[in-house]
PDB file of C-alpha atoms in Angstrom:
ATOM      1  CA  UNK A   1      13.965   8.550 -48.723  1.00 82.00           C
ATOM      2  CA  UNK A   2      14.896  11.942 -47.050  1.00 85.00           C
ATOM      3  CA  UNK A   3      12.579  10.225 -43.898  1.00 88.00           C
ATOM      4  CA  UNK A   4      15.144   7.938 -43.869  1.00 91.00           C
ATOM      5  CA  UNK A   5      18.035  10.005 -43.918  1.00 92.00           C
ATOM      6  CA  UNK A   6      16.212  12.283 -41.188  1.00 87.00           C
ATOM      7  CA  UNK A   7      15.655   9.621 -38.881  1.00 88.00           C
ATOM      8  CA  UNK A   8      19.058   7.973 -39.089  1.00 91.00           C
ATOM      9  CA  UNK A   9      20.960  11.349 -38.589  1.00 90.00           C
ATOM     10  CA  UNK A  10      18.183  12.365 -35.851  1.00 86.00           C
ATOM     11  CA  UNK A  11      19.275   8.956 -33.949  1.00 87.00           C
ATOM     12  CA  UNK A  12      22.396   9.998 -33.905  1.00 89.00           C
ATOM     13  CA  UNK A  13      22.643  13.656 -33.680  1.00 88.00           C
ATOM     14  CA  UNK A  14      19.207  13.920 -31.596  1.00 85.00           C
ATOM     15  CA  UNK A  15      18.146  16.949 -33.686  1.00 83.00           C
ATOM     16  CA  UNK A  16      14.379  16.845 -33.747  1.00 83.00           C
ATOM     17  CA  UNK A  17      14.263  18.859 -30.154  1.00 81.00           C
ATOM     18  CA  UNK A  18      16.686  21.862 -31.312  1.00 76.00           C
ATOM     19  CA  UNK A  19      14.547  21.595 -35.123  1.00 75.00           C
ATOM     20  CA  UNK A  20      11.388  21.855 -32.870  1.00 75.00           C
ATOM     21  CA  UNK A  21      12.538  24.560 -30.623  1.00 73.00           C
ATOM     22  CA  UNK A  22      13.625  27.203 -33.522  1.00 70.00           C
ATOM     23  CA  UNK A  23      10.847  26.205 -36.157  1.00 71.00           C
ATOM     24  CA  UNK A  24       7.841  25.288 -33.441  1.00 72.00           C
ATOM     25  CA  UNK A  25       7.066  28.877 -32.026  1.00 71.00           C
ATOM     26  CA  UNK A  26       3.611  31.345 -31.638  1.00 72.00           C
ATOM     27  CA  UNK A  27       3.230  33.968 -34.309  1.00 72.00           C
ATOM     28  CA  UNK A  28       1.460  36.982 -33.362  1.00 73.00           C
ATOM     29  CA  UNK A  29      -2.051  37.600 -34.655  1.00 72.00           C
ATOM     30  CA  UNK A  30      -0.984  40.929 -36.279  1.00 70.00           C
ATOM     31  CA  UNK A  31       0.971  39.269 -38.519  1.00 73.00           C
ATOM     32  CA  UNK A  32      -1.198  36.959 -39.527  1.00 68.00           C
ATOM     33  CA  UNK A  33      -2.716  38.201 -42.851  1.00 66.00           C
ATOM     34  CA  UNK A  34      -5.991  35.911 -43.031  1.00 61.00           C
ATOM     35  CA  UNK A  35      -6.892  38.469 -39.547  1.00 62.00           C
ATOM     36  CA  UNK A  36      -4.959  41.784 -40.206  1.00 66.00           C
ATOM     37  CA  UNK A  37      -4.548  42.876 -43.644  1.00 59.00           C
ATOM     38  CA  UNK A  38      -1.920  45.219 -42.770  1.00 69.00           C
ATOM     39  CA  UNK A  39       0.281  42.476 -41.722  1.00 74.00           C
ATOM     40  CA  UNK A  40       1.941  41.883 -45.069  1.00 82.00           C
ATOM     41  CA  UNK A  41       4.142  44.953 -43.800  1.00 85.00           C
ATOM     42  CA  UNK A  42       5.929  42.503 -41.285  1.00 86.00           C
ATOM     43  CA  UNK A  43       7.124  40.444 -44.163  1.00 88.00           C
ATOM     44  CA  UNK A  44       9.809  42.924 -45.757  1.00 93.00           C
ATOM     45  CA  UNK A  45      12.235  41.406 -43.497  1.00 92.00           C
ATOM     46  CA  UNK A  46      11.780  37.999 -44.707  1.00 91.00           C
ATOM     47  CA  UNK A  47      11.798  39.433 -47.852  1.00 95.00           C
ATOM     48  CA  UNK A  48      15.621  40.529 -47.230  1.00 97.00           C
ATOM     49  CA  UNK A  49      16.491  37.557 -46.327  1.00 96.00           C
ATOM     50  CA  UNK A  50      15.317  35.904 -49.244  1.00 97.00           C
ATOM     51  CA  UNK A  51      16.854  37.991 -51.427  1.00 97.00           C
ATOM     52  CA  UNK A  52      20.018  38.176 -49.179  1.00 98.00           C
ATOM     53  CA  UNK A  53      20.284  34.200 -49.837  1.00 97.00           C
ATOM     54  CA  UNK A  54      19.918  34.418 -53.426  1.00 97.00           C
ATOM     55  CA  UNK A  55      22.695  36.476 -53.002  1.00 98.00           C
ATOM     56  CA  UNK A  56      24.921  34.429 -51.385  1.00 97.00           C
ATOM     57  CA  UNK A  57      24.000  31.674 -53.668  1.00 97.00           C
ATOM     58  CA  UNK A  58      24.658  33.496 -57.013  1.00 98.00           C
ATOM     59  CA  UNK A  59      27.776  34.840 -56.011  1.00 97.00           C
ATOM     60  CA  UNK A  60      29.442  31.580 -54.643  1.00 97.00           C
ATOM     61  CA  UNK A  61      28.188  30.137 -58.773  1.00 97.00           C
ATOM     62  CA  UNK A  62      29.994  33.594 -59.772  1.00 97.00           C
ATOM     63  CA  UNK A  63      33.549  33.426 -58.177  1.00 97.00           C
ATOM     64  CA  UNK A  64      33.876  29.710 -59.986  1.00 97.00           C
ATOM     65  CA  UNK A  65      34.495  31.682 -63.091  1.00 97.00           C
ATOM     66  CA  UNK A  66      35.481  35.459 -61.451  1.00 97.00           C
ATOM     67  CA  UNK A  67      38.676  35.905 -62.048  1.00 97.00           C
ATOM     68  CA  UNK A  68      40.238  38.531 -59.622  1.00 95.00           C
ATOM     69  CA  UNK A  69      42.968  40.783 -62.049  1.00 94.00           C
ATOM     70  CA  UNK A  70      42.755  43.788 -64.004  1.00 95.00           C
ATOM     71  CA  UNK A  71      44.035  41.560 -67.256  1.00 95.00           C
ATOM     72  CA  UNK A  72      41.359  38.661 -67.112  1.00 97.00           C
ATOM     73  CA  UNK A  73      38.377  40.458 -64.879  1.00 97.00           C
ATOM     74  CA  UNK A  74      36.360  41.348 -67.850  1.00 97.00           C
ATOM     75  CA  UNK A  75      37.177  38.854 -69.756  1.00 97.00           C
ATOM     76  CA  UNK A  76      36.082  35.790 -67.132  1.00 97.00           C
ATOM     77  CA  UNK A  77      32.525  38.273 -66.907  1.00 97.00           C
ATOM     78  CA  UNK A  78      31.838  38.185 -70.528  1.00 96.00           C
ATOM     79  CA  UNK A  79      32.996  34.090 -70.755  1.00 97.00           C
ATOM     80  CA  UNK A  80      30.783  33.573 -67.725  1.00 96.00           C
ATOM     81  CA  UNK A  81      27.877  35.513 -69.394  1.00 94.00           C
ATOM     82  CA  UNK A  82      27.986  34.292 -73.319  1.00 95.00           C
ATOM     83  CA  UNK A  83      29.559  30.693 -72.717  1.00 96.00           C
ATOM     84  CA  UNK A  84      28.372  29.551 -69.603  1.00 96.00           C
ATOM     85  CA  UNK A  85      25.244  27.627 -69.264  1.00 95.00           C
ATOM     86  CA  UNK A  86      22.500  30.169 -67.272  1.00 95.00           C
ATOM     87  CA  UNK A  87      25.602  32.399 -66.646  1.00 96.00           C
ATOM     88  CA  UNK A  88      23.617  35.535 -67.823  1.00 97.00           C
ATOM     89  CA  UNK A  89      20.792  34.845 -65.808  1.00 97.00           C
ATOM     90  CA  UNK A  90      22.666  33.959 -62.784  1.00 97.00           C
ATOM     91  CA  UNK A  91      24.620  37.192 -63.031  1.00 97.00           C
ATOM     92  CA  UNK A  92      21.576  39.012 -64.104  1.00 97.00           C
ATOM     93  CA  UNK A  93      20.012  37.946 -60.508  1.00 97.00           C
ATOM     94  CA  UNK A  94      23.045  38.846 -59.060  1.00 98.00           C
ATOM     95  CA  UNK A  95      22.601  42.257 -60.573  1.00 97.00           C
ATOM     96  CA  UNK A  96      19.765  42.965 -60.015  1.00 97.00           C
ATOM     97  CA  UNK A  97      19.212  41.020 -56.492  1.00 97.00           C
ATOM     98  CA  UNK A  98      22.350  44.337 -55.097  1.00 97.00           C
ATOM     99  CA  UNK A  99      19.418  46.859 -55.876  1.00 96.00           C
ATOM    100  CA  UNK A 100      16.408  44.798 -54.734  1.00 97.00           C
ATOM    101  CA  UNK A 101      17.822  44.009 -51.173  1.00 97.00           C
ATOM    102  CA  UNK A 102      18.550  47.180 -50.315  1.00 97.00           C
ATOM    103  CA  UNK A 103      14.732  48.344 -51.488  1.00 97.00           C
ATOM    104  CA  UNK A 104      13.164  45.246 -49.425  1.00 97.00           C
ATOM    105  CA  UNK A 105      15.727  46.460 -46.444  1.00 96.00           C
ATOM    106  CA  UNK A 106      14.821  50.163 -46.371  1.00 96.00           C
ATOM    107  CA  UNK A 107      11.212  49.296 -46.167  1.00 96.00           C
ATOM    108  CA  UNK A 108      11.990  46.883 -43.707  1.00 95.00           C
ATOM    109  CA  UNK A 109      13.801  49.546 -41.753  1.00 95.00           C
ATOM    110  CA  UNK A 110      10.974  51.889 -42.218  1.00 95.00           C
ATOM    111  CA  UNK A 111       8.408  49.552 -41.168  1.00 92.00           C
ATOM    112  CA  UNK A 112      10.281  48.869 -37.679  1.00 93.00           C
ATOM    113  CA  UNK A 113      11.086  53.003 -37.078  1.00 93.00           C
ATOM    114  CA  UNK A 114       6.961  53.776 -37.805  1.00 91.00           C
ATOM    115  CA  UNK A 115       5.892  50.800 -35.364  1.00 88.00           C
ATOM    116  CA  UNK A 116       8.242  51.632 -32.775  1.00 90.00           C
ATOM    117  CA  UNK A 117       9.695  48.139 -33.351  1.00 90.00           C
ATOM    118  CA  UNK A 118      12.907  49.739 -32.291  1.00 92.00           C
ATOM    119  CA  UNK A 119      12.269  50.577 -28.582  1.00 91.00           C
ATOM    120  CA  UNK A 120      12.898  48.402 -25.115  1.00 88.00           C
ATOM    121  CA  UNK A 121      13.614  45.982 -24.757  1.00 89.00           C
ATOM    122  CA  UNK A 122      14.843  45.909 -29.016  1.00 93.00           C
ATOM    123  CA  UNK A 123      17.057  48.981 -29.065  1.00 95.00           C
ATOM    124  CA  UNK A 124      20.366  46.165 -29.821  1.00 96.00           C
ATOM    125  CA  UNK A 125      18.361  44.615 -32.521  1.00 95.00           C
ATOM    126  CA  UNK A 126      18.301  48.070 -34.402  1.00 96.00           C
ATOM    127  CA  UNK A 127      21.644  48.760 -33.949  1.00 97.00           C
ATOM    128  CA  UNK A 128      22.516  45.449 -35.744  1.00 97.00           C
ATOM    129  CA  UNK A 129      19.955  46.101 -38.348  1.00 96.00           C
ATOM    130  CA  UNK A 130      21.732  49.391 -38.779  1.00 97.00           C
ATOM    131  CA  UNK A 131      25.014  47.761 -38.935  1.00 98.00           C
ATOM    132  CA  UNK A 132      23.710  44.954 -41.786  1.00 98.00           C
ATOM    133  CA  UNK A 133      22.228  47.853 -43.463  1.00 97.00           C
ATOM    134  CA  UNK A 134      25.549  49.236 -43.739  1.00 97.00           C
ATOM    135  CA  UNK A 135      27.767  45.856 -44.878  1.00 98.00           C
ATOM    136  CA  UNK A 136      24.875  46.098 -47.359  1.00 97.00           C
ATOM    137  CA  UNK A 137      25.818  49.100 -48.742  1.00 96.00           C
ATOM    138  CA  UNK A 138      29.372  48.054 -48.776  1.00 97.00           C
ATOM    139  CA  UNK A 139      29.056  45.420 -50.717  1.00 97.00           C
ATOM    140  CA  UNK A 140      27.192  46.941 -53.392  1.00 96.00           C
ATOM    141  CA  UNK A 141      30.077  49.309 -53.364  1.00 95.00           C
ATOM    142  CA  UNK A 142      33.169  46.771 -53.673  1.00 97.00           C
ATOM    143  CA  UNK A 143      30.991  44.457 -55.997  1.00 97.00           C
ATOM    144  CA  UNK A 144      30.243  47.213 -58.210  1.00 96.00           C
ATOM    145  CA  UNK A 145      34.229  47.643 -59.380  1.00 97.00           C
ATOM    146  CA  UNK A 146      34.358  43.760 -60.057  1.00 97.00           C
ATOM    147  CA  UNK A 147      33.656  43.720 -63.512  1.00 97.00           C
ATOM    148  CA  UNK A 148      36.334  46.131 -64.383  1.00 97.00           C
ATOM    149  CA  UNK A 149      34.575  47.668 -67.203  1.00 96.00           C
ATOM    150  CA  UNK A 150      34.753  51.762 -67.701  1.00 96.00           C
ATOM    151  CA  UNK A 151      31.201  52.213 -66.111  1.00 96.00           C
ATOM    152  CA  UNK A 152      32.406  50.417 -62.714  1.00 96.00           C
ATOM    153  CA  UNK A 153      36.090  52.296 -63.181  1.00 97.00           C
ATOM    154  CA  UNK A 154      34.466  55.529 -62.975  1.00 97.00           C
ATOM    155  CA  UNK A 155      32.068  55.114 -60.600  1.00 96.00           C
ATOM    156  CA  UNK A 156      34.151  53.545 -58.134  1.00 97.00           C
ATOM    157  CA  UNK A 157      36.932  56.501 -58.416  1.00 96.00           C
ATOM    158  CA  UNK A 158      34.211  58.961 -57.797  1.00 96.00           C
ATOM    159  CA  UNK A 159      32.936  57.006 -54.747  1.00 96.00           C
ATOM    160  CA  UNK A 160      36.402  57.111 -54.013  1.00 96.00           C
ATOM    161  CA  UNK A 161      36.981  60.814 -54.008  1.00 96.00           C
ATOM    162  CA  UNK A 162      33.785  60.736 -52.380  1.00 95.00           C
ATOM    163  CA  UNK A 163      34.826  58.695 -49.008  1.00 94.00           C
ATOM    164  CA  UNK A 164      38.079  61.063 -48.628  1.00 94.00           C
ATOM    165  CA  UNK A 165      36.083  63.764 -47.821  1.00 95.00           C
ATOM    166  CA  UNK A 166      34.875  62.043 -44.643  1.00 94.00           C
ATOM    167  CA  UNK A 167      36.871  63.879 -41.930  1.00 93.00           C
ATOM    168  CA  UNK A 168      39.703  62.746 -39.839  1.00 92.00           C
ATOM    169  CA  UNK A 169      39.729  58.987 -41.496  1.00 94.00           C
ATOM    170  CA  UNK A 170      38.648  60.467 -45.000  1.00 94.00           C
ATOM    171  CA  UNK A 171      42.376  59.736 -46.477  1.00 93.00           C
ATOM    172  CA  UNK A 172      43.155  56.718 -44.722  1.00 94.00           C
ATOM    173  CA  UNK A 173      39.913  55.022 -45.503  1.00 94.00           C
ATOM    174  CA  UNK A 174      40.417  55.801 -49.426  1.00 95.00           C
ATOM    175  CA  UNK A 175      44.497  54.746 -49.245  1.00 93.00           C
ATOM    176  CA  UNK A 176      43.104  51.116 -47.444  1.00 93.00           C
ATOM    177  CA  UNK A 177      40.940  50.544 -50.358  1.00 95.00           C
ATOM    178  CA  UNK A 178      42.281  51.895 -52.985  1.00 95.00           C
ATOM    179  CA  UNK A 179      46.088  50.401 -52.051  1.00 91.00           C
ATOM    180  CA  UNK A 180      47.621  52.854 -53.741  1.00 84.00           C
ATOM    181  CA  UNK A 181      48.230  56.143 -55.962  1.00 88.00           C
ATOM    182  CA  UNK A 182      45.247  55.164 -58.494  1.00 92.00           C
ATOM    183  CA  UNK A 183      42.554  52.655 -59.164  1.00 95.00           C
ATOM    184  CA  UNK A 184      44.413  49.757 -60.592  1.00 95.00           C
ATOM    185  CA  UNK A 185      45.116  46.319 -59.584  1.00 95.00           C
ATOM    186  CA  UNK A 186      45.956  46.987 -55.644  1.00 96.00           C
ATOM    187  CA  UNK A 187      41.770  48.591 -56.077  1.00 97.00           C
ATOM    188  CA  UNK A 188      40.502  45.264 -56.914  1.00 97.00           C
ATOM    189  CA  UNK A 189      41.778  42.507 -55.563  1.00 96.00           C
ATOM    190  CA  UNK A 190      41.409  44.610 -52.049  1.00 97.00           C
ATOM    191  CA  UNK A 191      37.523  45.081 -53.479  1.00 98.00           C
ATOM    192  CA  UNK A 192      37.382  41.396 -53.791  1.00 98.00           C
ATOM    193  CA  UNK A 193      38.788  40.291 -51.048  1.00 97.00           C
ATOM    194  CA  UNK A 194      36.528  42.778 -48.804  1.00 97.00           C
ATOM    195  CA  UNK A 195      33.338  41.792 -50.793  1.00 98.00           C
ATOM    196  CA  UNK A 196      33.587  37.823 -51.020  1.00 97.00           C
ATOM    197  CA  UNK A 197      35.558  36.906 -47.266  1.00 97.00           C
ATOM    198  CA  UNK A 198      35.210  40.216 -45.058  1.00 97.00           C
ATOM    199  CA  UNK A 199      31.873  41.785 -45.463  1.00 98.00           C
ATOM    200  CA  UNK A 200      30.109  38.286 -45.718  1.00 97.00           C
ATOM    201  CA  UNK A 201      31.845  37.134 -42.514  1.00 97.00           C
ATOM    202  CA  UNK A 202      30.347  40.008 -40.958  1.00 98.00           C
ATOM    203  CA  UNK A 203      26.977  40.052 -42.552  1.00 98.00           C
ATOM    204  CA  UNK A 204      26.203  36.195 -41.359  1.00 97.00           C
ATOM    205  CA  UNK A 205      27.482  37.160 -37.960  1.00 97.00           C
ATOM    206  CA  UNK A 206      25.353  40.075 -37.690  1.00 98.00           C
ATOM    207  CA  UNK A 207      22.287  37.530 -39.402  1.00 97.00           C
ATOM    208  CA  UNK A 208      23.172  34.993 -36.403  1.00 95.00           C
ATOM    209  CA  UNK A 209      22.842  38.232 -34.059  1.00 96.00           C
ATOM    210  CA  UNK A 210      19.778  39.661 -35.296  1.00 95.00           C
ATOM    211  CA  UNK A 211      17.681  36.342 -35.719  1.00 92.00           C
ATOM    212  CA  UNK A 212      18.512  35.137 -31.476  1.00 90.00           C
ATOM    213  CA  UNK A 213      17.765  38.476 -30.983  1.00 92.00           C
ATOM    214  CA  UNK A 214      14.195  38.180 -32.446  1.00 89.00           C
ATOM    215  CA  UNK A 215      13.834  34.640 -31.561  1.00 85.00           C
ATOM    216  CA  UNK A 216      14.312  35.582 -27.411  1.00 85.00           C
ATOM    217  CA  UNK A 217      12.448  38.735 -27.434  1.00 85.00           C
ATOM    218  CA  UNK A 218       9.650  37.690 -30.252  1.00 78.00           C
ATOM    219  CA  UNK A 219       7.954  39.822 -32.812  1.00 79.00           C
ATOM    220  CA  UNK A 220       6.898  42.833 -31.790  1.00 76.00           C
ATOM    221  CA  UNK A 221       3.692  44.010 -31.284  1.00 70.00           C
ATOM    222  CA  UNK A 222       1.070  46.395 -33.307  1.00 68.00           C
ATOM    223  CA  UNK A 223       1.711  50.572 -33.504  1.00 63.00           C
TER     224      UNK A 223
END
């Protein structure tokens, strides 16, 4: 059946040769575990990604409940944990997934510094790693006040206080995200909207970046 479907949207759309031309492509021996054993160390960054699309997927199931005000917030968490069906686990994998991604992306980062992964002709493919490391960071920070509870209050007026001691942009940053004199209602839809249209805008364009860039210039090759 899904044969089918291929070849009549291939006959149209002519896809097998683009298909081919990402998917059909050399891997290095180094990476290939049956003849390095080492190798599994090249496999943190599809690791991230992995984890980066579970994600993505969890958190498009999540805002179908989320609801983005100080009066309902908790309440659509709890009714999307005790009442709907795999809601908990979902959420749990949500959870959880913040803190695992950045793990499998640190290691990944490490693993391209300590080969040299990083050097001509790859130094714009670190910068962009860099910069996804970042929108990583920031949306563990702006998904962290989302379910409005005292534990993410807290926290997020400490990282708050925090980010205005930056200096020269210290203030401004912490007025643009917290939208006004305290943490309140301004503070979260602002988090919201920064953590479910901005920051993933930016992350898949900096994905789209990252994988041409490795696609062109290939995997690089053994310390």
């Amino acid at each position: 059946m899904l044969q089918r479907i291929y070849d009549w949207v291939d006959e149209r759309m002519d896809i097998t040769p683009l298909w081919r031309d990402i998917a059909d492509h050399e891997v290095p021996e180094h990476v290939n575990p049956a003849h390095h054993f080492s190798a599994f160390i090249y496999c943190f960054g599809g690791l991230t990604f992995f984890v980066t699309v579970i994600q993505i997927l969890s958190g498009m199931f999540l805002t179908m409940y989320y609801v983005p005000d100080i009066i309902n917030a908790y309440e659509s968490v709890y009714y999307l944990q005790s009442e709907v069906a795999f809601g908990a686990i979902v959420r749990a994998m949500h959870h959880w997934g913040a803190s695992v991604v950045i793990v499998m992306m640190f290691l990944h980062t490490l693993r391209v510094f300590f080969t040299g992964a990083y050097k001509k002709p790859r130094e714009l493919n670190w910068v962009v790693g860099v910069l996804i490391f970042f929108v990583m960071l920031g949306l563990g920070l702006t998904g962290y006040l989302l379910p409005w509870d005292m534990k993410a209050y807290f926290a997020t007026v400490v990282a708050l206080e925090i980010m205005e001691t930056v200096p020269i942009i210290g203030e401004s940053l912490r007025t643009l995200l917290q939208g006004g004199e305290i943490v309140g209602a301004q503070t979260l839809a602002r988090f919201f909207a920064i953590h479910v249209f901005f920051l993933p805008g930016a992350l898949l364009g900096l994905l789209a970046a990252h994988f041409i860039m490795i696609r062109r210039q290939g995997i690089s090759g053994p310390l």
